XYZ file of C-alpha atoms in Angstrom:
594
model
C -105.001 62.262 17.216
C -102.892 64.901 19.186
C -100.915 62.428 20.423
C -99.299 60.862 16.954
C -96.931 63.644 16.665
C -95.269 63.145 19.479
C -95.142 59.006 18.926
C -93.688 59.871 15.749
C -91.243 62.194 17.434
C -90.471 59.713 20.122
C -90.255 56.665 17.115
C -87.864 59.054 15.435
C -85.525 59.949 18.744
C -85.574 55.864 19.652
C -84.666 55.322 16.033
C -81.506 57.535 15.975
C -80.568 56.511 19.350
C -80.787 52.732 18.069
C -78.417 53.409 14.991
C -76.601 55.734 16.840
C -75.802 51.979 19.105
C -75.670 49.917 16.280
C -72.555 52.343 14.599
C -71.115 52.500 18.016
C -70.659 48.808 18.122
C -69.643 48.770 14.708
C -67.315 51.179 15.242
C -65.509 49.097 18.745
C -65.720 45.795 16.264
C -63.539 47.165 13.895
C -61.090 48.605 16.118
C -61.060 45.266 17.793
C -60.214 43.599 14.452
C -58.151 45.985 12.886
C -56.125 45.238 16.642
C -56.716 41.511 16.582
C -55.503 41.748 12.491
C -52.338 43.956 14.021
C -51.626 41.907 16.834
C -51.872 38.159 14.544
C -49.563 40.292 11.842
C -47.180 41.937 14.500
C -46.781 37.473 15.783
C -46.667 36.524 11.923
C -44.155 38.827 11.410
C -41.914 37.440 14.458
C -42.728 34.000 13.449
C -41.285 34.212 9.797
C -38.438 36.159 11.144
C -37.772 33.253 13.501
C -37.881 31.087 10.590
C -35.735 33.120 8.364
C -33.045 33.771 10.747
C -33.255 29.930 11.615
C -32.928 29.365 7.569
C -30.178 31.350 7.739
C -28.120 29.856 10.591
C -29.276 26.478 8.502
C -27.789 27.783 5.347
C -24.726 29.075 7.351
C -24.749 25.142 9.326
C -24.989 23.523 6.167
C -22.109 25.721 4.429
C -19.794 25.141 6.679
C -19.958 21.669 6.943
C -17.646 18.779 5.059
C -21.157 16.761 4.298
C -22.997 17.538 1.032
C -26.644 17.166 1.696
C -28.962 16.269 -0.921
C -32.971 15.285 -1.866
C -33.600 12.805 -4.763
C -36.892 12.169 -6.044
C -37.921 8.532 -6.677
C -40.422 9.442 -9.495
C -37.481 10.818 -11.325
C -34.443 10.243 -10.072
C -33.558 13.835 -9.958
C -31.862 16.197 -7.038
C -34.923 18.323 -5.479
C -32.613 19.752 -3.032
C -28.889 20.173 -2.451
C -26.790 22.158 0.606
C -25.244 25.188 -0.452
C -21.883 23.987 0.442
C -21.325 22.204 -2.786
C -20.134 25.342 -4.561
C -17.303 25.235 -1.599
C -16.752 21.199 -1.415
C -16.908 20.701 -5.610
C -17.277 23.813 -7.376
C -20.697 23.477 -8.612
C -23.475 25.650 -8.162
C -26.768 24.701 -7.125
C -28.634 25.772 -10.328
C -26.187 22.895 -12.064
C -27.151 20.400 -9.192
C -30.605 20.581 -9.827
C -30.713 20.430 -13.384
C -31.800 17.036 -14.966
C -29.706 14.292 -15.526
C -27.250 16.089 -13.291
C -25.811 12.946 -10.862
C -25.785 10.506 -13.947
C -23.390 12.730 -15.725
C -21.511 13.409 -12.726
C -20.636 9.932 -11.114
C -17.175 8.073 -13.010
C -19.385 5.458 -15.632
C -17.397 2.734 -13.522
C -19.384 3.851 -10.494
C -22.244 4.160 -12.130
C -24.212 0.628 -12.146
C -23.338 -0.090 -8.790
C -24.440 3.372 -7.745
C -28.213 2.841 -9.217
C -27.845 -0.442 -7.772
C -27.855 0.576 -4.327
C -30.449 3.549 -4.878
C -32.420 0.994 -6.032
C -31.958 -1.252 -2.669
C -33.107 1.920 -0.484
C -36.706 2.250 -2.720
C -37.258 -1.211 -2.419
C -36.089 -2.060 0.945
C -36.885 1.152 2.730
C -33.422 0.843 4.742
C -30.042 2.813 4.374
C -26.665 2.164 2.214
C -23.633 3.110 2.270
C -22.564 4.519 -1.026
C -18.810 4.909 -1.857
C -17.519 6.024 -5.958
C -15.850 8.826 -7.850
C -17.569 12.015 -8.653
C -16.366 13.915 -11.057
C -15.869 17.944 -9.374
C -16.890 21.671 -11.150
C -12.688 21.768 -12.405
C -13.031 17.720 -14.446
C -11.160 16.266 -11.551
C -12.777 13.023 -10.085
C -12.462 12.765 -6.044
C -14.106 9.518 -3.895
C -17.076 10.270 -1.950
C -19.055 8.084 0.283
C -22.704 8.542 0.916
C -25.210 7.392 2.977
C -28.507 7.329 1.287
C -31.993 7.534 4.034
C -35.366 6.556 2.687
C -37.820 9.264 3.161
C -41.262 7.292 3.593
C -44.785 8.615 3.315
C -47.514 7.468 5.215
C -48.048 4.432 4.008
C -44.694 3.421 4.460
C -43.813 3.932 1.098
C -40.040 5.911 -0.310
C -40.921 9.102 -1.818
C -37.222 10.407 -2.176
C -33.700 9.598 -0.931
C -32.102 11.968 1.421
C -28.340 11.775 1.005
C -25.015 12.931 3.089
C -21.936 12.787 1.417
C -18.424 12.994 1.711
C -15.079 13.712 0.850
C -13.089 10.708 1.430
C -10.918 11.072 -1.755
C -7.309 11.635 0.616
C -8.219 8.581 2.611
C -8.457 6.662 -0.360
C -4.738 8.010 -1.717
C -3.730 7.433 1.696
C -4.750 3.913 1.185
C -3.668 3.398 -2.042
C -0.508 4.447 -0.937
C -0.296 2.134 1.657
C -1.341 -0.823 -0.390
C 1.554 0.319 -3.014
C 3.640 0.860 -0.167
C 3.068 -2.667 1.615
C 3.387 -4.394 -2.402
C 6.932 -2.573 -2.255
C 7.497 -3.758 1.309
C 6.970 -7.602 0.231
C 8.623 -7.228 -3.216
C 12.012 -5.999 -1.377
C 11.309 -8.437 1.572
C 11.048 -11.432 -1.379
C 14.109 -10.139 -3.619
C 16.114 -9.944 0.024
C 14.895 -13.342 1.060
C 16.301 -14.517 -2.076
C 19.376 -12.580 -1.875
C 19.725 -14.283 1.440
C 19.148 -17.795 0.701
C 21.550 -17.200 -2.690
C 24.178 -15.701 -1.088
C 23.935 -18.103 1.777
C 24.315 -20.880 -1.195
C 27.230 -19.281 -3.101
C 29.504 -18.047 0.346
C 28.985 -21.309 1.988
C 29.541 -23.442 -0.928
C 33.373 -22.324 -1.410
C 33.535 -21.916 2.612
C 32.785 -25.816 2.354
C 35.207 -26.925 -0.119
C 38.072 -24.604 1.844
C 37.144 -26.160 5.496
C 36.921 -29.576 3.922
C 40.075 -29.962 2.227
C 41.725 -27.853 4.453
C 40.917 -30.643 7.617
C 41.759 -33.123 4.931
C 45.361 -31.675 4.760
C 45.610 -31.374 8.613
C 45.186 -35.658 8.442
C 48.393 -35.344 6.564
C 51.645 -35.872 8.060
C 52.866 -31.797 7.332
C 56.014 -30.210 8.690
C 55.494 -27.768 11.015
C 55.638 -24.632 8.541
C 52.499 -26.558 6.833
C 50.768 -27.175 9.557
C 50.164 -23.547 10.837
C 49.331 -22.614 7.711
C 46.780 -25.001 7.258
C 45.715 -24.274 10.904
C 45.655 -20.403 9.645
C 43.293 -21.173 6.425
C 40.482 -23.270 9.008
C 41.024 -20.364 11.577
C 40.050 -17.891 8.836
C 37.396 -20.043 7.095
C 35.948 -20.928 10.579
C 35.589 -17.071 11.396
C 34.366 -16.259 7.922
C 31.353 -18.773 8.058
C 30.847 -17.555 11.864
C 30.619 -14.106 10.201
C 28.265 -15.142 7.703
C 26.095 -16.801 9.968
C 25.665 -13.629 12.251
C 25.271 -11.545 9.318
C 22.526 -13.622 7.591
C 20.317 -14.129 11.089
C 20.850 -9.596 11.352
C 19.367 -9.927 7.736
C 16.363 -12.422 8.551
C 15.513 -10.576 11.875
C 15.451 -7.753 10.103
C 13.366 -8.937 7.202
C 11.007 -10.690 9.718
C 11.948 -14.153 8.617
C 13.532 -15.552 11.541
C 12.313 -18.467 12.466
C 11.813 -18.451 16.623
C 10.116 -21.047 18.663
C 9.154 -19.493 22.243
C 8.013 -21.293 25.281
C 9.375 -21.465 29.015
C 12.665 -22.362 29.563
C 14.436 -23.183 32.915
C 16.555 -20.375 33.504
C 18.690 -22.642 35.643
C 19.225 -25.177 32.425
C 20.317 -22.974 29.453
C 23.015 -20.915 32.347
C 24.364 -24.657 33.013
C 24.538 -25.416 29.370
C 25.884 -22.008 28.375
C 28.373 -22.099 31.291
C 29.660 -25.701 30.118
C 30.396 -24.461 27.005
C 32.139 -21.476 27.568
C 34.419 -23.740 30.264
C 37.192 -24.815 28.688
C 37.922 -21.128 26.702
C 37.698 -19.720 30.512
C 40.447 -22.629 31.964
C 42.322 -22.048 29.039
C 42.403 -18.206 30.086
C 43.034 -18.795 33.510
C 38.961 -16.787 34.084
C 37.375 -18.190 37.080
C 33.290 -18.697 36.399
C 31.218 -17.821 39.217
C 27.460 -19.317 38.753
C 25.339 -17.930 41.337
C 22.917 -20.353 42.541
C 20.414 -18.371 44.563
C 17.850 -17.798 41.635
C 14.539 -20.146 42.164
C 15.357 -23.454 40.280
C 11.180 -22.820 39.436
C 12.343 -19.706 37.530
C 11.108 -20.017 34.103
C 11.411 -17.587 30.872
C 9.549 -17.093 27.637
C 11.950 -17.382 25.152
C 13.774 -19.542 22.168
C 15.921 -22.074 23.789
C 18.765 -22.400 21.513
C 18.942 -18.629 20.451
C 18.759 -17.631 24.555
C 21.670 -20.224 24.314
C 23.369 -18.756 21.882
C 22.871 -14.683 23.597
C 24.496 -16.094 26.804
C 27.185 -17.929 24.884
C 28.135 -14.878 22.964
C 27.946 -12.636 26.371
C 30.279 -15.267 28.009
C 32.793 -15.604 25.114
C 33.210 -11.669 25.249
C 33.804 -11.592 29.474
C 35.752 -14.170 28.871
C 38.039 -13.092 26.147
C 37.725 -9.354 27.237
C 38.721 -10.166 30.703
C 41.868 -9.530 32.772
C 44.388 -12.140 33.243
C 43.261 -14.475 35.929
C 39.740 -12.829 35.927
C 36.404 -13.801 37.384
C 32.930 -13.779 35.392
C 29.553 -13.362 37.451
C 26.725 -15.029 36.180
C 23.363 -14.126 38.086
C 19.726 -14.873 37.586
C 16.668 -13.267 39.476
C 12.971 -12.160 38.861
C 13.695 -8.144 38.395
C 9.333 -8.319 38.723
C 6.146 -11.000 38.019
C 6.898 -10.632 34.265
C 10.884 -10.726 34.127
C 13.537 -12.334 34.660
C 17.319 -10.725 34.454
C 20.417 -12.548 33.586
C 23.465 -10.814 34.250
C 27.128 -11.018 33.022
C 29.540 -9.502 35.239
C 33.432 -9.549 33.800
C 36.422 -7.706 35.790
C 37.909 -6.482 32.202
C 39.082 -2.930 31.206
C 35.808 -1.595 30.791
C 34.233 0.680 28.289
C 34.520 4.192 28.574
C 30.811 5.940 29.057
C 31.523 8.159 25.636
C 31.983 4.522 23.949
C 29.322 3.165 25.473
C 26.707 3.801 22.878
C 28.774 1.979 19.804
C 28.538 -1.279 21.595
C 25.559 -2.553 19.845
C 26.570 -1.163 16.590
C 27.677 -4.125 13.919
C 31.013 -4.358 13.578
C 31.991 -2.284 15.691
C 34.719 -3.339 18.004
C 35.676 -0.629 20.065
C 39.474 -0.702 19.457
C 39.606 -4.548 20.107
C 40.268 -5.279 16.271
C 43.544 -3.669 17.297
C 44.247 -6.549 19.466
C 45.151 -10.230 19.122
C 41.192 -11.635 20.348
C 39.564 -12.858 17.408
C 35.890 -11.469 16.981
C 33.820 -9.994 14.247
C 31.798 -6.955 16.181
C 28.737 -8.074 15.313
C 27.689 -10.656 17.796
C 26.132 -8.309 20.407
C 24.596 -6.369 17.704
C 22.960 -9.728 16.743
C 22.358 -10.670 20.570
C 20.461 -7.854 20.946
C 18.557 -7.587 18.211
C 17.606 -11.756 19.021
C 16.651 -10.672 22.874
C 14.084 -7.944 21.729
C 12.687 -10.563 19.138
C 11.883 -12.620 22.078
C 10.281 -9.974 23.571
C 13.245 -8.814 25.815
C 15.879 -6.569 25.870
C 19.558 -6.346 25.929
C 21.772 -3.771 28.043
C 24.854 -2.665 29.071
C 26.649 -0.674 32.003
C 30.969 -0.393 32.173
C 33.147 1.187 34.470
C 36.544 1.835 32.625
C 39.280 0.011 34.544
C 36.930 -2.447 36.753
C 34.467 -4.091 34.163
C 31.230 -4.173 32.242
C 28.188 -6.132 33.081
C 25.394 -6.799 30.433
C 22.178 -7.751 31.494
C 19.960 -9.777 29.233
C 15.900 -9.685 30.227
C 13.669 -12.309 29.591
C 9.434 -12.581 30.167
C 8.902 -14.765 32.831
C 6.966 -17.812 32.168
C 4.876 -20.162 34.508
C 6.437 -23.703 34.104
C 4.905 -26.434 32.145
C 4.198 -28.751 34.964
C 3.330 -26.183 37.442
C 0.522 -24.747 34.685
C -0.537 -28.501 34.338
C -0.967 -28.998 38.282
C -2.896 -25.047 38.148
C -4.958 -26.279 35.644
C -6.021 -29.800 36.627
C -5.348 -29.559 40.172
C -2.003 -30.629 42.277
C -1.430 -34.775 42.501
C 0.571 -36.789 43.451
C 2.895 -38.599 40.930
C 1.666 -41.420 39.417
C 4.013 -44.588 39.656
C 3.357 -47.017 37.111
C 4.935 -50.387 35.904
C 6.778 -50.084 32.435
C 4.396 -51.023 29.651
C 5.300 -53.396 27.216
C 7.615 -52.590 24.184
C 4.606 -51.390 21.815
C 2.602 -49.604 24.051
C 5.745 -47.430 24.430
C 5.705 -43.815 23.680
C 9.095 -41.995 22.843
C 9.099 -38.016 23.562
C 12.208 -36.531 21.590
C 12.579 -33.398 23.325
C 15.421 -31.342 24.611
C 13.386 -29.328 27.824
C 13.240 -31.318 30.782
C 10.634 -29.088 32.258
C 8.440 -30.121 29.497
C 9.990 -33.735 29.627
C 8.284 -34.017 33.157
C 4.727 -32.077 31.811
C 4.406 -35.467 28.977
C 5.485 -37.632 31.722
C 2.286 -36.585 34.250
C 0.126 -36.256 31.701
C 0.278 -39.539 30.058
C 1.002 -41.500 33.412
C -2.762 -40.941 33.458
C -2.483 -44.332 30.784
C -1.185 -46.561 33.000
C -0.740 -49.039 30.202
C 1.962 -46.677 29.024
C 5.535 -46.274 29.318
C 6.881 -43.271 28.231
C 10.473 -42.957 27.219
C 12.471 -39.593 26.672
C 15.561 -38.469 24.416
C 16.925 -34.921 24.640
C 18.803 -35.122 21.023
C 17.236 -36.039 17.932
C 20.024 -38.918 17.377
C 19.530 -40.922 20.009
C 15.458 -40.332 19.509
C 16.317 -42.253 15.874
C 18.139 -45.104 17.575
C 15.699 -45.292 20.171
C 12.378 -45.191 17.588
C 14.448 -48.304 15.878
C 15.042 -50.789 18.900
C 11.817 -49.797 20.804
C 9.419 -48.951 18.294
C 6.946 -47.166 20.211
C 3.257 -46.823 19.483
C 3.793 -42.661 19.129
C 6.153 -40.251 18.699
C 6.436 -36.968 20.377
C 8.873 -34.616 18.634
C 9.816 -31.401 19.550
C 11.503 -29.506 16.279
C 14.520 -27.633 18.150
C 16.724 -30.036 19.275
C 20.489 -29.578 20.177
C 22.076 -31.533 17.575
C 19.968 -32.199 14.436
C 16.587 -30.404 13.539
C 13.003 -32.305 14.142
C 12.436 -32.098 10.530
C 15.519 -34.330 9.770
C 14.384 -35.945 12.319
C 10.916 -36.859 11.087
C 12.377 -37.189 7.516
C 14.590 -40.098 8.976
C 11.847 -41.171 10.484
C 10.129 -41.893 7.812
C 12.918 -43.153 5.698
C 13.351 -46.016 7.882
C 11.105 -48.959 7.021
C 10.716 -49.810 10.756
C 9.410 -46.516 11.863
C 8.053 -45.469 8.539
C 4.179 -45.795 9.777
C 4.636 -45.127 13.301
C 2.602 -41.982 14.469
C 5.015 -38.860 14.766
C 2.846 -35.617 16.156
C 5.130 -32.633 16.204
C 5.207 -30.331 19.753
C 6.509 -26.917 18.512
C 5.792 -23.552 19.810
C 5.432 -22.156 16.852
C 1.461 -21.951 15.807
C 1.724 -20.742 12.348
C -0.685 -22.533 10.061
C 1.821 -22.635 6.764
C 4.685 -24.563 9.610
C 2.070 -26.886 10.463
C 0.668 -27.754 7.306
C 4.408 -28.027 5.722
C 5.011 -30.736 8.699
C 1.954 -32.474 7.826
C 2.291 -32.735 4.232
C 6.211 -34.084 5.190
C 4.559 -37.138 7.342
C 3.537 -35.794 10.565
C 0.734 -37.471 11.468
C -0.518 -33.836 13.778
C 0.910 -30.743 15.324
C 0.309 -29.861 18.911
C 1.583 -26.256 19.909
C 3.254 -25.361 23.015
C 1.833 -24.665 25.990
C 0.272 -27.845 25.505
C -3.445 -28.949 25.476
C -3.507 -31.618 27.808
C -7.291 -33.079 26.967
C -5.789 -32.857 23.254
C -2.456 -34.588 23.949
C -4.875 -37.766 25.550
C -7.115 -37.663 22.967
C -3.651 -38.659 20.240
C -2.217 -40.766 22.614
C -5.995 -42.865 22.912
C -5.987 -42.628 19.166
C -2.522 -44.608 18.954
C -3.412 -46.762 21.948
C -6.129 -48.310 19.456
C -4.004 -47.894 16.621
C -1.918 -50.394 18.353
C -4.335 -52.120 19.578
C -6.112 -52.850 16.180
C -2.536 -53.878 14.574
C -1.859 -56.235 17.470
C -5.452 -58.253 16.769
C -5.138 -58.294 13.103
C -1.516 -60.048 13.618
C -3.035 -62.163 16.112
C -5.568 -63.292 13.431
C -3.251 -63.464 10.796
C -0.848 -65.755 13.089
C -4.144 -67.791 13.685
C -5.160 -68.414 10.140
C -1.820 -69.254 9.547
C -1.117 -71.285 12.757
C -4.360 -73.662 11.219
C -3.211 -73.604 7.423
C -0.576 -75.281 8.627
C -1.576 -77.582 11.038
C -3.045 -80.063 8.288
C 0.534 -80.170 6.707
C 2.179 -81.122 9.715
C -0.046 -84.027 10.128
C 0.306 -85.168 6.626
C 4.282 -85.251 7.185
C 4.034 -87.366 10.532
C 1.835 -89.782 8.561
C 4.035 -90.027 6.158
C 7.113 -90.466 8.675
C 4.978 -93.002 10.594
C 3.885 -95.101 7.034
C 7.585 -94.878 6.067
């Protein structure tokens, strides 16, 4: 009994000292949470400011750009999202972006089917498109934009929206336009000068005929002297105008991109010796002494148009002839100037062209001072030589030193020979000698480059049931077709005297040749010259450099061509051979009984 009090007193103290605990922790919890609550807020804080400030350099990103971005919902087909920037690109707002029916109203109605069209293709195939129409901008103005539209997928795999990126292509699409109106203009003036051309061509040469013809009809005529230089004074003047009008209409076609050029390699060597022959009698005439040098590589080939090459060296020689100094010398070189040129060079000891001059040489019609003078020209052959060698991939230039000459150098591409690319190709052999075939298993190449002459000539000797015979002018090719009547013809279409499609016209005309194979061997390959051969009778077109396995291949084909005509006459002889033979035996009866 005495001792309860003091349990109770020592319950009581243990009591208090328990709750005094129990607040104490309380108390260090709460601090420890109201930190912990501080410390996650104080993190929270920096975490949203992160994402605000990277909002905001998005927003800044996303103004700044060209590309409109936008968010379209599948379920309704309207804009859940769209880039700020489209106040700046089209003068909208975003409020008007995303209200309903906002892209419907806004896309040209021409646009519009197509437009849906596509949107549709990205729900249903879950892959991009390309999106290109006119949307109509905040001022009424429509402006082409082109848009890629993404799928956005959930997790099943299925499109929940379209993300878009558009933009502004509206000035490549003038740009464009322009162009296309531009290039329309282009052809339209390039058709009204073609016909220009060809009419004028028609109505200058037509009167330039009758005056030349009649004119060399009154030179047959027995004319006093006084006559006769006056008709020698209307064909000197009709001559030069139709020379004029020749020059002037192949400046016009190279110009309009209509002049007709058939490239392939050329011996240098050949077209000097041809031009040189030409010029020859004008330089004895003159008194001009023609130096040739021979050093150049007779293998020395160049890429170019054999008669128009021709026809630049001609013109270069007539001027350092004409031009030159009384008893004069002209310098005709050729060399490699590197492994894809070749020079040829015109060197005349004439008066020379002063350097302030110089630059008016190329210039049509102009003469320099020379139409002062008594030598006949009309200024605009260099002007046309030149503008010929750059068509051929070349050039044409000058140098003069006044008092001791000029030299003008025309440069070429170099070209790898035709029989020298055959050997490269199909390995170096020796020639192939071969017994003449007989007449119709005779092939007859009408072609006017010996280097290419020789090429047909080691290719086919590969047949050697062949014989292959060769003209260089298309005449002689006729008359040789008639007596020899070969199993093929091989024609080239520049030739020196008439053109291969006169050629193959005559061809054709004659009943003898009219259905023997003619292939035409051009240089040019464009498909609207070959198919305007074909339709005129060429049986096929081979382009230069030649496919050899493809040059066989026509030559087998006429081989049984030939081959096939030669049994069925054989049979036909033979039927008729024994449809006779009971005839003949009646008639000896008879001759016998009588």
């Amino acid at each position: 009994a005495r001792n309860v009090p003091w349990l109770l007193l020592a319950g009581g103290l243990l009591t208090a000292l328990l709750a005094s605990a129990i607040v104490e922790v309380m108390v260090r919890r709460r601090t420890y949470a109201e930190k912990l609550v501080a410390q996650r807020t104080a993190e929270l804080e920096d975490a949203f400011g992160e994402i605000r400030s990277a909002q905001a350099f998005l927003d800044r990103l996303l103004s700044a750009l060209p590309i409109l971005v936008m968010r379209l919902s599948v379920n309704d087909n309207q804009l859940t999202y769209v880039s700020p920037n489209i106040e700046r690109l089209f003068g909208l707002s975003e409020e008007t972006a995303l209200a309903p029916g906002f892209l419907a109203d806004r896309i040209h109605p021409n646009d519009l089917r197509s437009v849906q069209a596509a949107l549709q293709r990205v729900i249903s195939e879950g892959a991009e498109e390309t999106l290109e129409y006119r949307f109509r901008n905040g001022d009424g103005t429509y402006r082409w934009l082109v848009t890629i539209g993404v799928p956005e997928l959930d997790a099943a795999g299925n499109t929940t929206a379209i993300l878009g990126y558009g933009l502004d292509v509206d000035d490549r699409h003038r740009a464009e336009q322009a162009q296309r109106e531009a290039t329309t203009a282009a052809e339209s003036a390039n058709r009204s000068k073609s016909e220009f051309l060809s009419r004028m061509s028609h109505e200058l040469r037509t009167p330039l005929n009758a005056v030349l013809g009649f004119g060399q009809l009154l030179e047959l005529d027995d004319l006093s002297d006084e006559q006769s230089d006056s008709v020698q004074q209307i064909l000197k003047g009709g001559r030069h105008l139709l020379d004029l009008i020749n020059e002037v209409l192949d400046i016009s076609r190279i110009e309009a991109g209509q002049l007709a050029l058939s490239p392939e390699p050329v011996p240098a060597k050949e077209i000097i010796d041809e031009a040189v022959d030409l010029i020859r009698p004008l330089a004895d005439q003159r008194g001009v002494q023609l130096v040739v040098d021979r050093t150049a590589p007779r293998e020395l080939f160049v890429f170019a148009d054999r008669q128009r090459a021709k026809q630049i060296l001609l013109n270069l020689l007539s001027n350092a002839v004409k031009y030159n100094r009384l008893r004069g010398t002209v310098a005709i070189s050729c060399q490699p100037s590197s492994d894809t040129s070749a020079h040829i060079s015109v060197a005349d000891t004439g008066k020379g062209i002063a350097a302030e001059r110089l630059g008016l040489l190329f210039t049509p019609f102009e003469r320099l001072g020379a139409e002062e003078t008594e030598i006949e020209g009309t200024g605009i052959g260099l002007a046309l030589s030149q503008r010929l060698a750059l068509a051929m991939k070349g050039g044409l230039t000058a140098t003069s030193t006044l008092g001791q000459g000029s030299t003008f150098v025309l440069e070429l591409p170099q070209a790898e020979g035709p029989v020298e690319r055959y050997e490269r190709l199909n390995g170096r052999s020796e020639p192939v000698v071969h017994v003449p075939a007989p007449v119709q298993r005779r092939v007859l190449q009408i072609e006017d480059n010996l280097a290419n002459v020789k090429l047909v000539e080691r290719v086919l000797a590969q047949r050697p049931d062949v014989d292959v015979i060769a003209a260089m002018h298309g005449s002689l090719g006729l008359q040789l077709a008639h007596e020899h009547r070969p199993i093929l013809v091989l024609l080239d279409l520049h030739l020196p005297d008439i053109g291969g499609e006169q050629v193959l016209r005559r061809l054709r005309d004659d009943p003898i040749t009219a259905s023997t194979p003619v292939v035409i061997v051009s240089a040019d390959a464009t498909a609207g010259q070959a198919q305007r051969l074909l339709a005129a009778g060429a049986t096929g077109y081979l382009t230069k450099p030649i496919d050899v396995r493809q040059l066989l291949d026509i030559l087998d084909g006429a081989l049984n061509r030939a081959a096939m005509i030669e049994q069925i006459e054989a049979e036909r002889a033979e039927e008729e051979a024994e449809a006779s033979a009971p005839l003949m035996l009646a008639s000896r009866d008879e001759g016998f009984s009588k």
